Every structure is written in C-alpha cells, then in structure tokens.
Amino acid sequence: MSNPLVSIIMPCYNKEQYIAETLATVEAQTYKNWELVLIDDSSPDDTIGAARRYIESHHWPVVKVIYLHQANQGPSEARNNGIRHSHGDYILPLDPDDKIAPTYIEKGVAILQSRPDIKLVYCEADSFGAWNSPWPHREYKHETMLWYNLIHNSAIYRRTDYEQTPGYNPNMRHGLEDWDFYLSLLGPDDKVHCIDEILYHWRAAAEQRTEDADAHQQELLRQIYHNHRHLYESYHQDVVFFHEMWTYYEYNYHQAERLRSTRAYRLGKMLLAPFNLFRKRQ
C-alpha cells in the first residue's frame, strides 16, 4: 500500500466565515491521495454552502468530496458519521476553522507506512487569530493522558484502529471528545509519534467551542472518568481526582488566568486543600 487514501473528516457547524481558509490548506497538501468528507451538523449558517462555492470555484474533482447532512448531534456523531461514509485507510479529523501545513499529511502517512508500531501521528501546533503563540511541547506518556490531553484533535490514525474503538463518544457533546477518543484508541503500550514541526494551526476565536467546554467542565471531566473508569481504578478519592483534572484542563485550553479568578475555582481550592492528591493505593 504505497499510496494509501487519507479521509479528512470535517464536521461543519457555524464556520461559514472560516471554512474557505481551511479548504485552501487542504488543497495545498503535497500528498494528493485524499478525500474530504464534509458533514453538515444542521448548521444554522451556510458553512456547507461556503464550502461548495470554494470547491466548485477551484474545480475540485467530484470524487474528492463527500457531502453528508445530519440532524444536529454534535461533533462526535458528526465525526463518526463521516468516518462511516469514508473510504480511506487513514483518518484525519480537521475542524472547518483550523489549518494544516502543506506537508502534514505527507509526513504523517510516511511515518505510519514505515512504522507499523506507531498507532497515531500528530505534530507540534500553534494558535492564530485572537492570539498567536506556539503550543508548548509535552512528551507523550499514556499515564499523563489520563489527566491531561497531550494530542490536538487533528491527529492521523489508521481506520483499522478506529474500528477497534466505540468511536467518538456522543456523550461528550460539549467538548473534549478528542481526548475521550484517544483514551479509547491508545493503550498503555501503544506508541505515538509527534512530528517536530508546527504543522497544525488552531484558530483562537473570540467565541470558541472550548468556551462551551469551559462552562461544562465539571460535567465533561466526570463523563471522561465514567467513560474510562477502568483506566482510573488504581486512583482514589473521586472529588480530588476531579480537582486535579480541572487544573490540568485550565492550562490545556489556555484559560488559566480567567478561571483562577472565578469564585468557583477559589472555593474549590479552599475546600480541597486538605487532601493529598493522586496517591495510588498501596
């Protein structure tokens, strides 16, 4: 399989003003054997229409693009639906307001092709838009992933490995669905590879879906725990567990200063201060 097909899975919801920029980065890929699956999650704006206009004006081959429509079910079901209707050997989720560098797919596929022991490939990343900054590099360790998402949502992985998981969990409707999925995909002995280049660009917007995640963070963290309870069984004191996860979560979504100033955070710190955090059972 020297030239495997890559399926780019793009849920579309309320990103009409950005999707053309994202599609331009798809079109610019040096690796050409890809298909794009656009899933209209009953968007209130014309995201799909904007995508069609770009694709038609740039004369993309019809076979390059699959259009789907679904009742509004959130990003997890949109990704699952897109993957079900795709044909690629490799999967690349990409949100319709983010960007990828021209060589990202080429380099990711080369690694997965040459290294069957690697289960997932991602890259260094940065933010652009409302603020611009590189993301700090964090070495991947499976145990760290239990408390902190180390991998952005546009990693490349094999379809065969996706099919061994339940997929993206629809109960993560308000965010963190990528982190939850990686906990299903990656076992303690699995290897991942981070390309040491900034090839993924995450759009920081004034209104961001991660703000929805912020508003539901306790609910989401609790849901991750329940979705993967077996991974956390060697830890104790659930209430302490959630406080520590909350702290990691703040930094992961670049909201530390704003969250630390909230009354809820200060109260949580005060109430949980007496506990010893994350002591494994002896």
PDB file of C-alpha atoms in Angstrom:
ATOM      1  CA  MET A   1       0.000   0.000   0.000  1.00  0.00           C
ATOM      2  CA  SER A   2       2.361   2.685  -1.291  1.00  0.00           C
ATOM      3  CA  ASN A   3      -0.166   5.483  -1.748  1.00  0.00           C
ATOM      4  CA  PRO A   4      -2.974   4.962   0.787  1.00  0.00           C
ATOM      5  CA  LEU A   5      -6.114   7.082   0.725  1.00  0.00           C
ATOM      6  CA  VAL A   6      -6.486   9.573   3.585  1.00  0.00           C
ATOM      7  CA  SER A   7     -10.001  10.581   4.643  1.00  0.00           C
ATOM      8  CA  ILE A   8     -10.206  14.121   6.011  1.00  0.00           C
ATOM      9  CA  ILE A   9     -13.247  14.278   8.276  1.00  0.00           C
ATOM     10  CA  MET A  10     -14.698  17.767   8.682  1.00  0.00           C
ATOM     11  CA  PRO A  11     -17.826  18.383  10.815  1.00  0.00           C
ATOM     12  CA  CYS A  12     -19.423  21.655   9.730  1.00  0.00           C
ATOM     13  CA  TYR A  13     -21.229  23.879  12.186  1.00  0.00           C
ATOM     14  CA  ASN A  14     -21.341  27.664  12.209  1.00  0.00           C
ATOM     15  CA  LYS A  15     -17.962  28.251  10.498  1.00  0.00           C
ATOM     16  CA  GLU A  16     -19.101  29.863   7.250  1.00  0.00           C
ATOM     17  CA  GLN A  17     -16.610  32.734   7.525  1.00  0.00           C
ATOM     18  CA  TYR A  18     -13.586  30.457   8.030  1.00  0.00           C
ATOM     19  CA  ILE A  19     -14.055  27.282   6.008  1.00  0.00           C
ATOM     20  CA  ALA A  20     -12.587  28.605   2.757  1.00  0.00           C
ATOM     21  CA  GLU A  21      -9.267  29.260   4.534  1.00  0.00           C
ATOM     22  CA  THR A  22      -9.285  25.724   5.893  1.00  0.00           C
ATOM     23  CA  LEU A  23     -10.094  24.218   2.485  1.00  0.00           C
ATOM     24  CA  ALA A  24      -7.215  26.164   0.950  1.00  0.00           C
ATOM     25  CA  THR A  25      -4.816  24.350   3.297  1.00  0.00           C
ATOM     26  CA  VAL A  26      -6.337  21.003   2.315  1.00  0.00           C
ATOM     27  CA  GLU A  27      -5.936  21.852  -1.362  1.00  0.00           C
ATOM     28  CA  ALA A  28      -2.301  22.829  -0.786  1.00  0.00           C
ATOM     29  CA  GLN A  29      -1.297  19.410   0.573  1.00  0.00           C
ATOM     30  CA  THR A  30       1.754  17.883  -1.076  1.00  0.00           C
ATOM     31  CA  TYR A  31       0.153  14.465  -0.529  1.00  0.00           C
ATOM     32  CA  LYS A  32      -2.612  14.244  -3.124  1.00  0.00           C
ATOM     33  CA  ASN A  33      -4.408  10.959  -2.431  1.00  0.00           C
ATOM     34  CA  TRP A  34      -7.055  12.262  -0.027  1.00  0.00           C
ATOM     35  CA  GLU A  35     -10.806  12.628   0.116  1.00  0.00           C
ATOM     36  CA  LEU A  36     -12.742  15.214   2.091  1.00  0.00           C
ATOM     37  CA  VAL A  37     -15.915  14.299   3.984  1.00  0.00           C
ATOM     38  CA  LEU A  38     -17.997  17.346   4.914  1.00  0.00           C
ATOM     39  CA  ILE A  39     -20.713  16.693   7.490  1.00  0.00           C
ATOM     40  CA  ASP A  40     -23.398  19.360   7.877  1.00  0.00           C
ATOM     41  CA  ASP A  41     -24.473  19.047  11.512  1.00  0.00           C
ATOM     42  CA  SER A  42     -27.608  21.116  10.763  1.00  0.00           C
ATOM     43  CA  SER A  43     -25.543  24.280  10.929  1.00  0.00           C
ATOM     44  CA  PRO A  44     -27.557  27.489  11.421  1.00  0.00           C
ATOM     45  CA  ASP A  45     -25.320  29.311   8.932  1.00  0.00           C
ATOM     46  CA  ASP A  46     -24.210  28.415   5.402  1.00  0.00           C
ATOM     47  CA  THR A  47     -20.971  26.603   6.218  1.00  0.00           C
ATOM     48  CA  ILE A  48     -21.641  23.863   3.657  1.00  0.00           C
ATOM     49  CA  GLY A  49     -22.672  26.422   1.040  1.00  0.00           C
ATOM     50  CA  ALA A  50     -19.410  28.305   1.555  1.00  0.00           C
ATOM     51  CA  ALA A  51     -17.524  25.021   1.188  1.00  0.00           C
ATOM     52  CA  ARG A  52     -19.358  24.161  -2.032  1.00  0.00           C
ATOM     53  CA  ARG A  53     -18.628  27.568  -3.513  1.00  0.00           C
ATOM     54  CA  TYR A  54     -14.909  27.242  -2.763  1.00  0.00           C
ATOM     55  CA  ILE A  55     -14.703  23.669  -4.070  1.00  0.00           C
ATOM     56  CA  GLU A  56     -16.610  24.448  -7.272  1.00  0.00           C
ATOM     57  CA  SER A  57     -14.681  27.652  -7.981  1.00  0.00           C
ATOM     58  CA  HIS A  58     -11.404  25.756  -7.587  1.00  0.00           C
ATOM     59  CA  HIS A  59     -12.620  22.875  -9.773  1.00  0.00           C
ATOM     60  CA  TRP A  60     -12.019  20.047  -7.358  1.00  0.00           C
ATOM     61  CA  PRO A  61     -12.721  16.600  -8.863  1.00  0.00           C
ATOM     62  CA  VAL A  62     -16.133  15.310  -7.803  1.00  0.00           C
ATOM     63  CA  VAL A  63     -14.596  12.128  -6.388  1.00  0.00           C
ATOM     64  CA  LYS A  64     -12.573  14.199  -3.910  1.00  0.00           C
ATOM     65  CA  VAL A  65     -15.562  15.304  -1.815  1.00  0.00           C
ATOM     66  CA  ILE A  66     -18.409  13.588   0.057  1.00  0.00           C
ATOM     67  CA  TYR A  67     -21.257  15.729   1.400  1.00  0.00           C
ATOM     68  CA  LEU A  68     -23.377  14.497   4.308  1.00  0.00           C
ATOM     69  CA  HIS A  69     -26.213  16.051   6.296  1.00  0.00           C
ATOM     70  CA  GLN A  70     -27.448  15.025   9.729  1.00  0.00           C
ATOM     71  CA  ALA A  71     -29.767  16.312  12.410  1.00  0.00           C
ATOM     72  CA  ASN A  72     -27.777  18.309  14.928  1.00  0.00           C
ATOM     73  CA  GLN A  73     -25.981  15.738  17.097  1.00  0.00           C
ATOM     74  CA  GLY A  74     -22.686  17.397  17.907  1.00  0.00           C
ATOM     75  CA  PRO A  75     -19.087  16.852  16.764  1.00  0.00           C
ATOM     76  CA  SER A  76     -18.705  13.265  17.982  1.00  0.00           C
ATOM     77  CA  GLU A  77     -21.593  11.877  15.947  1.00  0.00           C
ATOM     78  CA  ALA A  78     -20.596  14.060  13.010  1.00  0.00           C
ATOM     79  CA  ARG A  79     -17.098  12.556  13.008  1.00  0.00           C
ATOM     80  CA  ASN A  80     -18.425   9.020  13.417  1.00  0.00           C
ATOM     81  CA  ASN A  81     -20.898   9.563  10.575  1.00  0.00           C
ATOM     82  CA  GLY A  82     -18.177  10.969   8.371  1.00  0.00           C
ATOM     83  CA  ILE A  83     -15.842   8.068   9.056  1.00  0.00           C
ATOM     84  CA  ARG A  84     -18.630   5.551   8.335  1.00  0.00           C
ATOM     85  CA  HIS A  85     -19.116   7.080   4.880  1.00  0.00           C
ATOM     86  CA  SER A  86     -15.416   7.495   4.113  1.00  0.00           C
ATOM     87  CA  HIS A  87     -13.100   5.104   2.263  1.00  0.00           C
ATOM     88  CA  GLY A  88      -9.602   5.968   3.450  1.00  0.00           C
ATOM     89  CA  ASP A  89      -7.038   3.714   5.053  1.00  0.00           C
ATOM     90  CA  TYR A  90      -6.076   6.643   7.291  1.00  0.00           C
ATOM     91  CA  ILE A  91      -8.277   9.155   9.106  1.00  0.00           C
ATOM     92  CA  LEU A  92      -7.534  12.837   9.695  1.00  0.00           C
ATOM     93  CA  PRO A  93     -10.178  14.868  11.594  1.00  0.00           C
ATOM     94  CA  LEU A  94      -9.985  18.572  10.809  1.00  0.00           C
ATOM     95  CA  ASP A  95     -12.244  21.334  12.118  1.00  0.00           C
ATOM     96  CA  PRO A  96     -13.501  23.822   9.498  1.00  0.00           C
ATOM     97  CA  ASP A  97     -11.734  26.823  11.033  1.00  0.00           C
ATOM     98  CA  ASP A  98      -8.276  25.326  11.616  1.00  0.00           C
ATOM     99  CA  LYS A  99      -5.378  24.917   9.197  1.00  0.00           C
ATOM    100  CA  ILE A 100      -2.746  22.328   8.350  1.00  0.00           C
ATOM    101  CA  ALA A 101       0.643  22.951   6.767  1.00  0.00           C
ATOM    102  CA  PRO A 102       1.177  21.634   3.209  1.00  0.00           C
ATOM    103  CA  THR A 103       3.409  18.715   4.240  1.00  0.00           C
ATOM    104  CA  TYR A 104       1.396  17.480   7.232  1.00  0.00           C
ATOM    105  CA  ILE A 105      -0.409  14.596   5.531  1.00  0.00           C
ATOM    106  CA  GLU A 106       2.657  13.576   3.518  1.00  0.00           C
ATOM    107  CA  LYS A 107       4.849  13.363   6.612  1.00  0.00           C
ATOM    108  CA  GLY A 108       2.185  11.694   8.728  1.00  0.00           C
ATOM    109  CA  VAL A 109       1.479   8.993   6.164  1.00  0.00           C
ATOM    110  CA  ALA A 110       5.200   8.320   5.655  1.00  0.00           C
ATOM    111  CA  ILE A 111       5.612   7.655   9.375  1.00  0.00           C
ATOM    112  CA  LEU A 112       2.574   5.369   9.624  1.00  0.00           C
ATOM    113  CA  GLN A 113       3.645   3.498   6.487  1.00  0.00           C
ATOM    114  CA  SER A 114       7.202   2.905   7.656  1.00  0.00           C
ATOM    115  CA  ARG A 115       6.404   2.313  11.326  1.00  0.00           C
ATOM    116  CA  PRO A 116       3.575  -0.187  11.891  1.00  0.00           C
ATOM    117  CA  ASP A 117       4.328   0.016  15.609  1.00  0.00           C
ATOM    118  CA  ILE A 118       3.185   3.669  15.625  1.00  0.00           C
ATOM    119  CA  LYS A 119      -0.553   3.930  16.264  1.00  0.00           C
ATOM    120  CA  LEU A 120      -1.062   7.673  15.878  1.00  0.00           C
ATOM    121  CA  VAL A 121       0.842  10.620  14.412  1.00  0.00           C
ATOM    122  CA  TYR A 122       0.409  14.270  15.317  1.00  0.00           C
ATOM    123  CA  CYS A 123       2.634  17.344  15.215  1.00  0.00           C
ATOM    124  CA  GLU A 124       3.610  20.470  17.067  1.00  0.00           C
ATOM    125  CA  ALA A 125       0.949  23.179  16.957  1.00  0.00           C
ATOM    126  CA  ASP A 126       0.289  26.852  17.427  1.00  0.00           C
ATOM    127  CA  SER A 127      -2.625  29.260  17.821  1.00  0.00           C
ATOM    128  CA  PHE A 128      -3.585  32.035  15.437  1.00  0.00           C
ATOM    129  CA  GLY A 129      -6.412  34.532  15.248  1.00  0.00           C
ATOM    130  CA  ALA A 130      -7.460  36.190  18.512  1.00  0.00           C
ATOM    131  CA  TRP A 131      -3.994  35.383  19.860  1.00  0.00           C
ATOM    132  CA  ASN A 132      -0.853  33.939  18.294  1.00  0.00           C
ATOM    133  CA  SER A 133       1.521  31.618  20.101  1.00  0.00           C
ATOM    134  CA  PRO A 134       3.216  28.241  19.737  1.00  0.00           C
ATOM    135  CA  TRP A 135       1.936  25.447  21.931  1.00  0.00           C
ATOM    136  CA  PRO A 136       4.471  24.088  24.422  1.00  0.00           C
ATOM    137  CA  HIS A 137       5.819  20.648  23.609  1.00  0.00           C
ATOM    138  CA  ARG A 138       4.754  17.948  26.037  1.00  0.00           C
ATOM    139  CA  GLU A 139       6.226  14.472  25.811  1.00  0.00           C
ATOM    140  CA  TYR A 140       3.595  11.784  25.296  1.00  0.00           C
ATOM    141  CA  LYS A 141       3.061   9.307  28.100  1.00  0.00           C
ATOM    142  CA  HIS A 142      -0.048   7.204  28.418  1.00  0.00           C
ATOM    143  CA  GLU A 143      -0.402   7.822  32.133  1.00  0.00           C
ATOM    144  CA  THR A 144      -0.168  11.574  31.610  1.00  0.00           C
ATOM    145  CA  MET A 145      -3.009  11.321  29.087  1.00  0.00           C
ATOM    146  CA  LEU A 146      -5.300  10.214  31.912  1.00  0.00           C
ATOM    147  CA  TRP A 147      -5.030  13.672  33.435  1.00  0.00           C
ATOM    148  CA  TYR A 148      -4.093  15.921  30.551  1.00  0.00           C
ATOM    149  CA  ASN A 149      -4.730  15.814  26.807  1.00  0.00           C
ATOM    150  CA  LEU A 150      -1.355  15.919  25.077  1.00  0.00           C
ATOM    151  CA  ILE A 151      -2.622  15.495  21.499  1.00  0.00           C
ATOM    152  CA  HIS A 152      -4.531  18.031  19.410  1.00  0.00           C
ATOM    153  CA  ASN A 153      -7.710  16.963  17.620  1.00  0.00           C
ATOM    154  CA  SER A 154      -6.150  16.639  14.142  1.00  0.00           C
ATOM    155  CA  ALA A 155      -4.010  13.556  14.608  1.00  0.00           C
ATOM    156  CA  ILE A 156      -3.716  10.920  11.855  1.00  0.00           C
ATOM    157  CA  TYR A 157      -4.543   7.293  12.637  1.00  0.00           C
ATOM    158  CA  ARG A 158      -5.496   4.065  10.876  1.00  0.00           C
ATOM    159  CA  ARG A 159      -9.079   3.148  10.085  1.00  0.00           C
ATOM    160  CA  THR A 160      -8.445  -0.369  11.362  1.00  0.00           C
ATOM    161  CA  ASP A 161      -7.543   1.035  14.789  1.00  0.00           C
ATOM    162  CA  TYR A 162     -10.592   3.324  14.832  1.00  0.00           C
ATOM    163  CA  GLU A 163     -12.753   0.271  14.164  1.00  0.00           C
ATOM    164  CA  GLN A 164     -11.463  -1.340  17.350  1.00  0.00           C
ATOM    165  CA  THR A 165     -12.931   1.515  19.428  1.00  0.00           C
ATOM    166  CA  PRO A 166     -16.516   2.672  20.107  1.00  0.00           C
ATOM    167  CA  GLY A 167     -15.672   5.792  18.090  1.00  0.00           C
ATOM    168  CA  TYR A 168     -16.113   9.348  19.307  1.00  0.00           C
ATOM    169  CA  ASN A 169     -18.483   9.246  22.259  1.00  0.00           C
ATOM    170  CA  PRO A 170     -21.685  11.285  21.700  1.00  0.00           C
ATOM    171  CA  ASN A 171     -21.975  11.920  25.439  1.00  0.00           C
ATOM    172  CA  MET A 172     -19.056  14.366  25.054  1.00  0.00           C
ATOM    173  CA  ARG A 173     -21.286  16.804  23.191  1.00  0.00           C
ATOM    174  CA  HIS A 174     -19.920  19.975  24.801  1.00  0.00           C
ATOM    175  CA  GLY A 175     -16.250  19.306  24.111  1.00  0.00           C
ATOM    176  CA  LEU A 176     -13.172  17.195  24.983  1.00  0.00           C
ATOM    177  CA  GLU A 177     -14.418  14.475  22.618  1.00  0.00           C
ATOM    178  CA  ASP A 178     -10.941  14.136  21.085  1.00  0.00           C
ATOM    179  CA  TRP A 179      -9.326  13.487  24.475  1.00  0.00           C
ATOM    180  CA  ASP A 180     -12.029  10.980  25.325  1.00  0.00           C
ATOM    181  CA  PHE A 181     -11.491   9.218  21.976  1.00  0.00           C
ATOM    182  CA  TYR A 182      -7.723   8.980  22.438  1.00  0.00           C
ATOM    183  CA  LEU A 183      -8.287   7.237  25.759  1.00  0.00           C
ATOM    184  CA  SER A 184     -10.274   4.606  23.844  1.00  0.00           C
ATOM    185  CA  LEU A 185      -7.768   4.386  20.992  1.00  0.00           C
ATOM    186  CA  LEU A 186      -4.458   4.261  22.854  1.00  0.00           C
ATOM    187  CA  GLY A 187      -3.460   1.578  25.312  1.00  0.00           C
ATOM    188  CA  PRO A 188      -0.599   1.748  27.835  1.00  0.00           C
ATOM    189  CA  ASP A 189       1.867   0.084  25.449  1.00  0.00           C
ATOM    190  CA  ASP A 190       0.871   1.872  22.258  1.00  0.00           C
ATOM    191  CA  LYS A 191       3.309   4.244  20.598  1.00  0.00           C
ATOM    192  CA  VAL A 192       2.568   7.643  19.123  1.00  0.00           C
ATOM    193  CA  HIS A 193       4.809   9.968  17.132  1.00  0.00           C
ATOM    194  CA  CYS A 194       4.926  13.754  17.288  1.00  0.00           C
ATOM    195  CA  ILE A 195       6.402  15.417  14.206  1.00  0.00           C
ATOM    196  CA  ASP A 196       8.819  18.031  15.486  1.00  0.00           C
ATOM    197  CA  GLU A 197       7.405  20.846  13.345  1.00  0.00           C
ATOM    198  CA  ILE A 198       4.445  23.184  13.718  1.00  0.00           C
ATOM    199  CA  LEU A 199       2.144  21.730  11.050  1.00  0.00           C
ATOM    200  CA  TYR A 200      -1.227  22.279  12.744  1.00  0.00           C
ATOM    201  CA  HIS A 201      -2.695  25.733  13.351  1.00  0.00           C
ATOM    202  CA  TRP A 202      -5.588  26.102  15.781  1.00  0.00           C
ATOM    203  CA  ARG A 203      -7.811  29.135  15.341  1.00  0.00           C
ATOM    204  CA  ALA A 204      -8.285  31.111  18.533  1.00  0.00           C
ATOM    205  CA  ALA A 205     -11.542  32.989  18.086  1.00  0.00           C
ATOM    206  CA  ALA A 206     -13.368  35.411  20.350  1.00  0.00           C
ATOM    207  CA  GLU A 207     -16.218  32.895  20.530  1.00  0.00           C
ATOM    208  CA  GLN A 208     -14.875  29.384  20.644  1.00  0.00           C
ATOM    209  CA  ARG A 209     -16.414  25.970  21.218  1.00  0.00           C
ATOM    210  CA  THR A 210     -13.872  25.453  24.001  1.00  0.00           C
ATOM    211  CA  GLU A 211     -15.743  28.154  25.923  1.00  0.00           C
ATOM    212  CA  ASP A 212     -18.719  25.804  25.889  1.00  0.00           C
ATOM    213  CA  ALA A 213     -16.377  23.165  27.287  1.00  0.00           C
ATOM    214  CA  ASP A 214     -15.282  25.617  29.990  1.00  0.00           C
ATOM    215  CA  ALA A 215     -18.894  26.135  31.034  1.00  0.00           C
ATOM    216  CA  HIS A 216     -19.456  22.376  31.299  1.00  0.00           C
ATOM    217  CA  GLN A 217     -16.017  21.351  32.528  1.00  0.00           C
ATOM    218  CA  GLN A 218     -17.021  19.507  35.698  1.00  0.00           C
ATOM    219  CA  GLU A 219     -19.654  17.607  33.754  1.00  0.00           C
ATOM    220  CA  LEU A 220     -17.199  16.754  30.973  1.00  0.00           C
ATOM    221  CA  LEU A 221     -14.414  15.639  33.293  1.00  0.00           C
ATOM    222  CA  ARG A 222     -16.831  13.494  35.227  1.00  0.00           C
ATOM    223  CA  GLN A 223     -18.034  11.992  31.952  1.00  0.00           C
ATOM    224  CA  ILE A 224     -14.475  11.147  30.895  1.00  0.00           C
ATOM    225  CA  TYR A 225     -13.995   9.403  34.230  1.00  0.00           C
ATOM    226  CA  HIS A 226     -17.181   7.359  33.791  1.00  0.00           C
ATOM    227  CA  ASN A 227     -16.423   6.568  30.143  1.00  0.00           C
ATOM    228  CA  HIS A 228     -13.000   5.168  31.120  1.00  0.00           C
ATOM    229  CA  ARG A 229     -13.485   4.127  34.714  1.00  0.00           C
ATOM    230  CA  HIS A 230     -11.258   1.074  34.279  1.00  0.00           C
ATOM    231  CA  LEU A 231      -8.281   3.325  33.488  1.00  0.00           C
ATOM    232  CA  TYR A 232      -8.663   5.187  36.766  1.00  0.00           C
ATOM    233  CA  GLU A 233      -9.411   2.293  39.094  1.00  0.00           C
ATOM    234  CA  SER A 234      -5.980   2.442  40.708  1.00  0.00           C
ATOM    235  CA  TYR A 235      -6.707   6.002  41.864  1.00  0.00           C
ATOM    236  CA  HIS A 236      -8.918   7.030  44.738  1.00  0.00           C
ATOM    237  CA  GLN A 237     -10.924   9.967  46.086  1.00  0.00           C
ATOM    238  CA  ASP A 238     -13.025  10.972  43.105  1.00  0.00           C
ATOM    239  CA  VAL A 239     -13.516  14.514  44.330  1.00  0.00           C
ATOM    240  CA  VAL A 240      -9.764  15.060  44.494  1.00  0.00           C
ATOM    241  CA  PHE A 241      -9.360  13.437  41.100  1.00  0.00           C
ATOM    242  CA  PHE A 242     -11.707  15.947  39.538  1.00  0.00           C
ATOM    243  CA  HIS A 243      -9.981  18.907  41.150  1.00  0.00           C
ATOM    244  CA  GLU A 244      -6.615  17.885  39.694  1.00  0.00           C
ATOM    245  CA  MET A 245      -8.100  17.213  36.272  1.00  0.00           C
ATOM    246  CA  TRP A 246      -9.702  20.647  36.399  1.00  0.00           C
ATOM    247  CA  THR A 247      -6.293  22.234  36.997  1.00  0.00           C
ATOM    248  CA  TYR A 248      -4.768  20.436  34.021  1.00  0.00           C
ATOM    249  CA  TYR A 249      -7.767  21.313  31.925  1.00  0.00           C
ATOM    250  CA  GLU A 250      -7.312  25.034  32.538  1.00  0.00           C
ATOM    251  CA  TYR A 251      -3.811  25.031  31.105  1.00  0.00           C
ATOM    252  CA  ASN A 252      -4.757  22.785  28.207  1.00  0.00           C
ATOM    253  CA  TYR A 253      -7.290  25.309  26.977  1.00  0.00           C
ATOM    254  CA  HIS A 254      -5.269  28.452  27.658  1.00  0.00           C
ATOM    255  CA  GLN A 255      -7.780  29.713  30.175  1.00  0.00           C
ATOM    256  CA  ALA A 256      -5.764  29.501  33.377  1.00  0.00           C
ATOM    257  CA  GLU A 257      -5.820  33.154  34.376  1.00  0.00           C
ATOM    258  CA  ARG A 258      -9.509  33.650  33.670  1.00  0.00           C
ATOM    259  CA  LEU A 259     -10.558  30.501  35.532  1.00  0.00           C
ATOM    260  CA  ARG A 260      -8.346  31.151  38.530  1.00  0.00           C
ATOM    261  CA  SER A 261     -10.149  34.425  39.055  1.00  0.00           C
ATOM    262  CA  THR A 262     -13.568  32.798  39.316  1.00  0.00           C
ATOM    263  CA  ARG A 263     -15.277  32.313  42.651  1.00  0.00           C
ATOM    264  CA  ALA A 264     -15.939  28.634  41.896  1.00  0.00           C
ATOM    265  CA  TYR A 265     -12.253  27.915  41.409  1.00  0.00           C
ATOM    266  CA  ARG A 266     -11.168  29.715  44.587  1.00  0.00           C
ATOM    267  CA  LEU A 267     -13.836  27.913  46.582  1.00  0.00           C
ATOM    268  CA  GLY A 268     -12.787  24.553  45.118  1.00  0.00           C
ATOM    269  CA  LYS A 269      -9.147  25.164  46.009  1.00  0.00           C
ATOM    270  CA  MET A 270     -10.075  26.046  49.578  1.00  0.00           C
ATOM    271  CA  LEU A 271     -12.319  23.027  50.095  1.00  0.00           C
ATOM    272  CA  LEU A 272      -9.870  20.539  48.567  1.00  0.00           C
ATOM    273  CA  ALA A 273      -6.649  21.869  50.082  1.00  0.00           C
ATOM    274  CA  PRO A 274      -6.519  19.293  52.944  1.00  0.00           C
ATOM    275  CA  PHE A 275      -6.457  16.304  50.624  1.00  0.00           C
ATOM    276  CA  ASN A 276      -3.386  14.503  49.318  1.00  0.00           C
ATOM    277  CA  LEU A 277      -3.759  14.360  45.570  1.00  0.00           C
ATOM    278  CA  PHE A 278      -3.436  11.239  43.474  1.00  0.00           C
ATOM    279  CA  ARG A 279      -1.881   8.749  45.852  1.00  0.00           C
ATOM    280  CA  LYS A 280      -2.079   5.290  44.357  1.00  0.00           C
ATOM    281  CA  ARG A 281      -3.427   2.506  46.501  1.00  0.00           C
ATOM    282  CA  GLN A 282      -0.715   0.652  48.276  1.00  0.00           C
TER     283      GLN A 282
END
